[in-house]
Amino acid sequence: MNEPVFWLDDKAIPFRDGQTVMTAVTAAGHYIPHLCHHPDLTPHGSCRLCIVQIDGRIRAACTTPAQANMKVTFDTTLLNQQRRQIVELLFAEGNHLCPSCEVSGNCQLQALAYDLGMTHSEFAPLYPQRETDGSHPDIFVDQDRCIFCELCTRSARELDQKNIFGISGRGSHTYLLAHSDSGKLGDTALTETDRAAHICPVGCLLPRNGNYQIPIGERLYDAQPIHIRGNHRPDDGEFTP
Ligand code: FES
């Protein structure tokens, strides 16, 4: 029996029971911008970069189950503008100073900004001043680069079976916390080999060793745009488009 399909603009996308729009589109070799989605983790639906339009309504592709004959609108000027605004807002909410950032060229937020044609942010920068955490021997935490995608909290829980990270506070006072008596990452059970230690899509959780081995200009998204290269780094488990 033929697999059921839905439509992504004019492309027929086959899918299996249980797949979301995101997982089916990805399996078919196409790219939908995303930050909080990861193929190994429960969908979160928080970053809203994966917005598509279905029956006139804006939906998150990562949490919407695929259905036969559904018409999914993806590539429109308005949707691309909304995706770009989400990225602009993320830039304004954190201190994403790409030229001086260790993960420049490997950063998914930066790569999406290029991909979506962002040249500046329409939003006033907040310049947050959260505390940094250098207590862990292998991972440094720069809170002001956190985009609250919760990839680290979910991967620690779901893949490493550890309760390491959490999110607390509200609005511009939201922050990433470490679950230890001291509140320091160095006093948690996080190890350098945990998936959570390498899943950060930006430069918030930063490996303390090995940065700058590949020069800026020759990194992942310097070589290929994110819609070709995909979001997930080889050291972040399975690579997917
Ligand atoms: Fe769908 Fe973040 S990837 S909301």
GROMACS .gro file of C-alpha atoms and ligand atoms in nm:
model
  245
    1MET     CA    1   0.000   0.000   0.000
    2ASN     CA    2   0.126   0.350  -0.082
    3GLU     CA    3   0.237   0.569   0.209
    4PRO     CA    4   0.002   0.858   0.283
    5VAL     CA    5   0.130   1.203   0.185
    6PHE     CA    6   0.070   1.562   0.280
    7TRP     CA    7   0.168   1.870   0.083
    8LEU     CA    8   0.445   2.112   0.175
    9ASP     CA    9   0.372   2.394  -0.068
   10ASP     CA   10   0.382   2.193  -0.394
   11LYS     CA   11   0.589   1.899  -0.265
   12ALA     CA   12   0.431   1.567  -0.173
   13ILE     CA   13   0.573   1.453   0.162
   14PRO     CA   14   0.523   1.086   0.253
   15PHE     CA   15   0.486   1.007   0.621
   16ARG     CA   16   0.437   0.726   0.870
   17ASP     CA   17   0.200   0.712   1.161
   18GLY     CA   18   0.333   0.910   1.455
   19GLN     CA   19   0.547   1.149   1.251
   20THR     CA   20   0.510   1.524   1.287
   21VAL     CA   21   0.524   1.766   0.997
   22MET     CA   22   0.884   1.842   1.099
   23THR     CA   23   1.005   1.481   1.118
   24ALA     CA   24   0.836   1.384   0.790
   25VAL     CA   25   0.968   1.690   0.605
   26THR     CA   26   1.318   1.628   0.739
   27ALA     CA   27   1.302   1.259   0.643
   28ALA     CA   28   1.201   1.367   0.292
   29GLY     CA   29   1.521   1.575   0.269
   30HIS     CA   30   1.375   1.922   0.313
   31TYR     CA   31   1.453   2.183   0.575
   32ILE     CA   32   1.225   2.378   0.806
   33PRO     CA   33   1.409   2.635   1.023
   34HIS     CA   34   1.415   2.533   1.387
   35LEU     CA   35   1.604   2.578   1.712
   36CYS     CA   36   1.425   2.387   1.990
   37HIS     CA   37   1.353   2.075   1.784
   38HIS     CA   38   1.593   1.782   1.804
   39PRO     CA   39   1.522   1.445   1.644
   40ASP     CA   40   1.620   1.254   1.959
   41LEU     CA   41   1.405   1.458   2.198
   42THR     CA   42   1.039   1.508   2.279
   43PRO     CA   43   0.906   1.806   2.080
   44HIS     CA   44   0.900   2.126   2.277
   45GLY     CA   45   0.730   2.380   2.050
   46SER     CA   46   0.881   2.683   2.220
   47CYS     CA   47   1.104   2.868   1.972
   48ARG     CA   48   0.829   2.903   1.705
   49LEU     CA   49   1.084   2.920   1.425
   50CYS     CA   50   0.927   2.620   1.259
   51ILE     CA   51   0.598   2.801   1.193
   52VAL     CA   52   0.394   2.689   0.893
   53GLN     CA   53   0.038   2.761   0.791
   54ILE     CA   54  -0.224   2.485   0.790
   55ASP     CA   55  -0.588   2.558   0.708
   56GLY     CA   56  -0.517   2.928   0.750
   57ARG     CA   57  -0.374   2.883   1.100
   58ILE     CA   58  -0.013   2.927   1.208
   59ARG     CA   59   0.117   2.604   1.361
   60ALA     CA   60   0.452   2.475   1.484
   61ALA     CA   61   0.574   2.204   1.245
   62CYS     CA   62   0.759   2.027   1.525
   63THR     CA   63   0.444   1.957   1.730
   64THR     CA   64   0.184   1.915   1.455
   65PRO     CA   65   0.107   1.553   1.366
   66ALA     CA   66   0.125   1.476   0.994
   67GLN     CA   67  -0.212   1.399   0.838
   68ALA     CA   68  -0.299   1.263   0.494
   69ASN     CA   69  -0.366   1.528   0.227
   70MET     CA   70  -0.300   1.815   0.470
   71LYS     CA   71  -0.185   2.133   0.292
   72VAL     CA   72   0.110   2.290   0.468
   73THR     CA   73   0.217   2.635   0.351
   74PHE     CA   74   0.583   2.696   0.424
   75ASP     CA   75   0.761   2.936   0.188
   76THR     CA   76   0.579   3.268   0.187
   77THR     CA   77   0.711   3.621   0.227
   78LEU     CA   78   0.500   3.668   0.541
   79LEU     CA   79   0.613   3.345   0.712
   80ASN     CA   80   0.977   3.415   0.629
   81GLN     CA   81   0.937   3.766   0.767
   82GLN     CA   82   0.786   3.626   1.089
   83ARG     CA   83   1.069   3.373   1.122
   84ARG     CA   84   1.321   3.653   1.074
   85GLN     CA   85   1.149   3.862   1.342
   86ILE     CA   86   1.171   3.572   1.587
   87VAL     CA   87   1.546   3.554   1.522
   88GLU     CA   88   1.579   3.931   1.556
   89LEU     CA   89   1.402   3.913   1.890
   90LEU     CA   90   1.635   3.638   2.011
   91PHE     CA   91   1.933   3.852   1.914
   92ALA     CA   92   1.786   4.148   2.103
   93GLU     CA   93   1.711   3.942   2.414
   94GLY     CA   94   2.063   3.805   2.456
   95ASN     CA   95   2.421   3.916   2.410
   96HIS     CA   96   2.491   3.756   2.074
   97LEU     CA   97   2.806   3.938   1.976
   98CYS     CA   98   2.901   3.710   1.690
   99PRO     CA   99   3.243   3.854   1.597
  100SER     CA  100   3.377   3.780   1.946
  101CYS     CA  101   3.188   3.456   2.011
  102GLU     CA  102   3.375   3.125   2.024
  103VAL     CA  103   3.100   2.942   1.836
  104SER     CA  104   3.072   3.191   1.550
  105GLY     CA  105   3.035   2.983   1.234
  106ASN     CA  106   2.898   2.686   1.430
  107CYS     CA  107   2.607   2.873   1.589
  108GLN     CA  108   2.258   2.779   1.474
  109LEU     CA  109   2.109   3.116   1.569
  110GLN     CA  110   2.371   3.301   1.367
  111ALA     CA  111   2.330   3.060   1.075
  112LEU     CA  112   1.952   3.107   1.075
  113ALA     CA  113   1.996   3.483   1.084
  114TYR     CA  114   2.205   3.461   0.766
  115ASP     CA  115   1.963   3.214   0.610
  116LEU     CA  116   1.661   3.432   0.678
  117GLY     CA  117   1.831   3.744   0.548
  118MET     CA  118   1.857   3.926   0.881
  119THR     CA  119   2.073   4.237   0.849
  120HIS     CA  120   1.983   4.405   1.180
  121SER     CA  121   1.735   4.369   1.465
  122GLU     CA  122   1.430   4.590   1.477
  123PHE     CA  123   1.410   4.532   1.851
  124ALA     CA  124   1.601   4.733   2.109
  125PRO     CA  125   1.876   4.519   2.264
  126LEU     CA  126   1.822   4.430   2.630
  127TYR     CA  127   2.190   4.367   2.707
  128PRO     CA  128   2.116   4.122   2.992
  129GLN     CA  129   2.371   4.086   3.270
  130ARG     CA  130   2.318   3.740   3.415
  131GLU     CA  131   2.588   3.570   3.614
  132THR     CA  132   2.832   3.349   3.426
  133ASP     CA  133   2.930   3.010   3.573
  134GLY     CA  134   3.285   2.886   3.534
  135SER     CA  135   3.263   2.623   3.809
  136HIS     CA  136   3.260   2.318   3.583
  137PRO     CA  137   3.596   2.187   3.462
  138ASP     CA  138   3.473   2.122   3.106
  139ILE     CA  139   3.173   2.344   3.037
  140PHE     CA  140   3.148   2.719   3.084
  141VAL     CA  141   2.802   2.880   3.109
  142ASP     CA  142   2.737   3.221   2.953
  143GLN     CA  143   2.376   3.280   3.053
  144ASP     CA  144   2.342   3.586   2.837
  145ARG     CA  145   2.359   3.372   2.526
  146CYS     CA  146   2.083   3.133   2.638
  147ILE     CA  147   1.781   3.122   2.404
  148PHE     CA  148   1.578   2.899   2.641
  149CYS     CA  149   1.524   2.625   2.385
  150GLU     CA  150   1.572   2.374   2.669
  151LEU     CA  151   1.770   2.135   2.450
  152CYS     CA  152   2.013   2.099   2.742
  153THR     CA  153   1.745   2.039   3.007
  154ARG     CA  154   1.565   1.786   2.788
  155SER     CA  155   1.874   1.603   2.665
  156ALA     CA  156   2.008   1.574   3.021
  157ARG     CA  157   1.677   1.426   3.134
  158GLU     CA  158   1.587   1.216   2.830
  159LEU     CA  159   1.925   1.108   2.692
  160ASP     CA  160   2.166   1.124   2.988
  161GLN     CA  161   1.904   1.035   3.253
  162LYS     CA  162   2.020   1.320   3.476
  163ASN     CA  163   1.845   1.620   3.620
  164ILE     CA  164   2.107   1.888   3.552
  165PHE     CA  165   1.937   2.200   3.415
  166GLY     CA  166   1.615   2.391   3.465
  167ILE     CA  167   1.464   2.722   3.362
  168SER     CA  168   1.348   2.972   3.623
  169GLY     CA  169   1.225   3.332   3.638
  170ARG     CA  170   0.994   3.510   3.397
  171GLY     CA  171   1.018   3.739   3.096
  172SER     CA  172   1.353   3.917   3.074
  173HIS     CA  173   1.445   3.770   3.416
  174THR     CA  174   1.432   3.411   3.287
  175TYR     CA  175   1.751   3.221   3.346
  176LEU     CA  176   1.906   2.877   3.310
  177LEU     CA  177   1.972   2.713   3.644
  178ALA     CA  178   2.190   2.421   3.749
  179HIS     CA  179   2.030   2.168   3.981
  180SER     CA  180   2.282   2.153   4.265
  181ASP     CA  181   2.280   2.281   4.623
  182SER     CA  182   2.517   2.561   4.529
  183GLY     CA  183   2.338   2.633   4.202
  184LYS     CA  184   2.672   2.587   4.026
  185LEU     CA  185   2.716   2.359   3.727
  186GLY     CA  186   3.040   2.225   3.872
  187ASP     CA  187   2.842   2.070   4.159
  188THR     CA  188   2.605   1.877   3.929
  189ALA     CA  189   2.666   1.531   3.780
  190LEU     CA  190   2.719   1.671   3.428
  191THR     CA  191   3.017   1.510   3.256
  192GLU     CA  192   3.202   1.614   2.943
  193THR     CA  193   3.070   1.306   2.756
  194ASP     CA  194   2.702   1.378   2.827
  195ARG     CA  195   2.488   1.468   2.528
  196ALA     CA  196   2.363   1.771   2.721
  197ALA     CA  197   2.715   1.909   2.733
  198HIS     CA  198   2.728   1.945   2.353
  199ILE     CA  199   2.373   2.010   2.241
  200CYS     CA  200   2.355   2.388   2.293
  201PRO     CA  201   2.270   2.546   1.955
  202VAL     CA  202   2.433   2.876   2.052
  203GLY     CA  203   2.727   2.968   2.277
  204CYS     CA  204   2.561   2.940   2.617
  205LEU     CA  205   2.703   2.602   2.717
  206LEU     CA  206   3.055   2.631   2.594
  207PRO     CA  207   3.318   2.356   2.601
  208ARG     CA  208   3.620   2.499   2.783
  209ASN     CA  209   3.869   2.310   2.570
  210GLY     CA  210   3.919   2.281   2.199
  211ASN     CA  211   3.770   2.612   2.088
  212TYR     CA  212   3.930   2.785   1.790
  213GLN     CA  213   4.083   2.462   1.654
  214ILE     CA  214   3.897   2.533   1.331
  215PRO     CA  215   3.943   2.898   1.237
  216ILE     CA  216   3.643   3.125   1.195
  217GLY     CA  217   3.565   3.127   0.824
  218GLU     CA  218   3.609   2.750   0.790
  219ARG     CA  219   3.342   2.629   1.030
  220LEU     CA  220   3.015   2.439   0.969
  221TYR     CA  221   2.797   2.722   0.854
  222ASP     CA  222   3.082   2.915   0.696
  223ALA     CA  223   3.107   2.624   0.455
  224GLN     CA  224   2.736   2.555   0.399
  225PRO     CA  225   2.418   2.741   0.495
  226ILE     CA  226   2.206   2.583   0.764
  227HIS     CA  227   1.923   2.488   0.526
  228ILE     CA  228   2.175   2.261   0.349
  229ARG     CA  229   2.398   2.155   0.640
  230GLY     CA  230   2.118   2.105   0.895
  231ASN     CA  231   2.112   2.191   1.263
  232HIS     CA  232   2.283   1.903   1.428
  233ARG     CA  233   2.656   1.875   1.469
  234PRO     CA  234   2.835   1.540   1.436
  235ASP     CA  235   2.927   1.546   1.808
  236ASP     CA  236   2.563   1.603   1.894
  237GLY     CA  237   2.462   1.249   1.794
  238GLU     CA  238   2.305   1.161   1.465
  239PHE     CA  239   2.339   1.422   1.195
  240THR     CA  240   2.014   1.513   1.022
  241PRO     CA  241   1.937   1.762   0.751
  242FES    FE1  242   0.920   2.403   1.651
  242FES    FE2  243   1.100   2.531   1.805
  242FES     S1  244   1.138   2.394   1.641
  242FES     S2  245   0.883   2.550   1.802
   0.00000   0.00000   0.00000
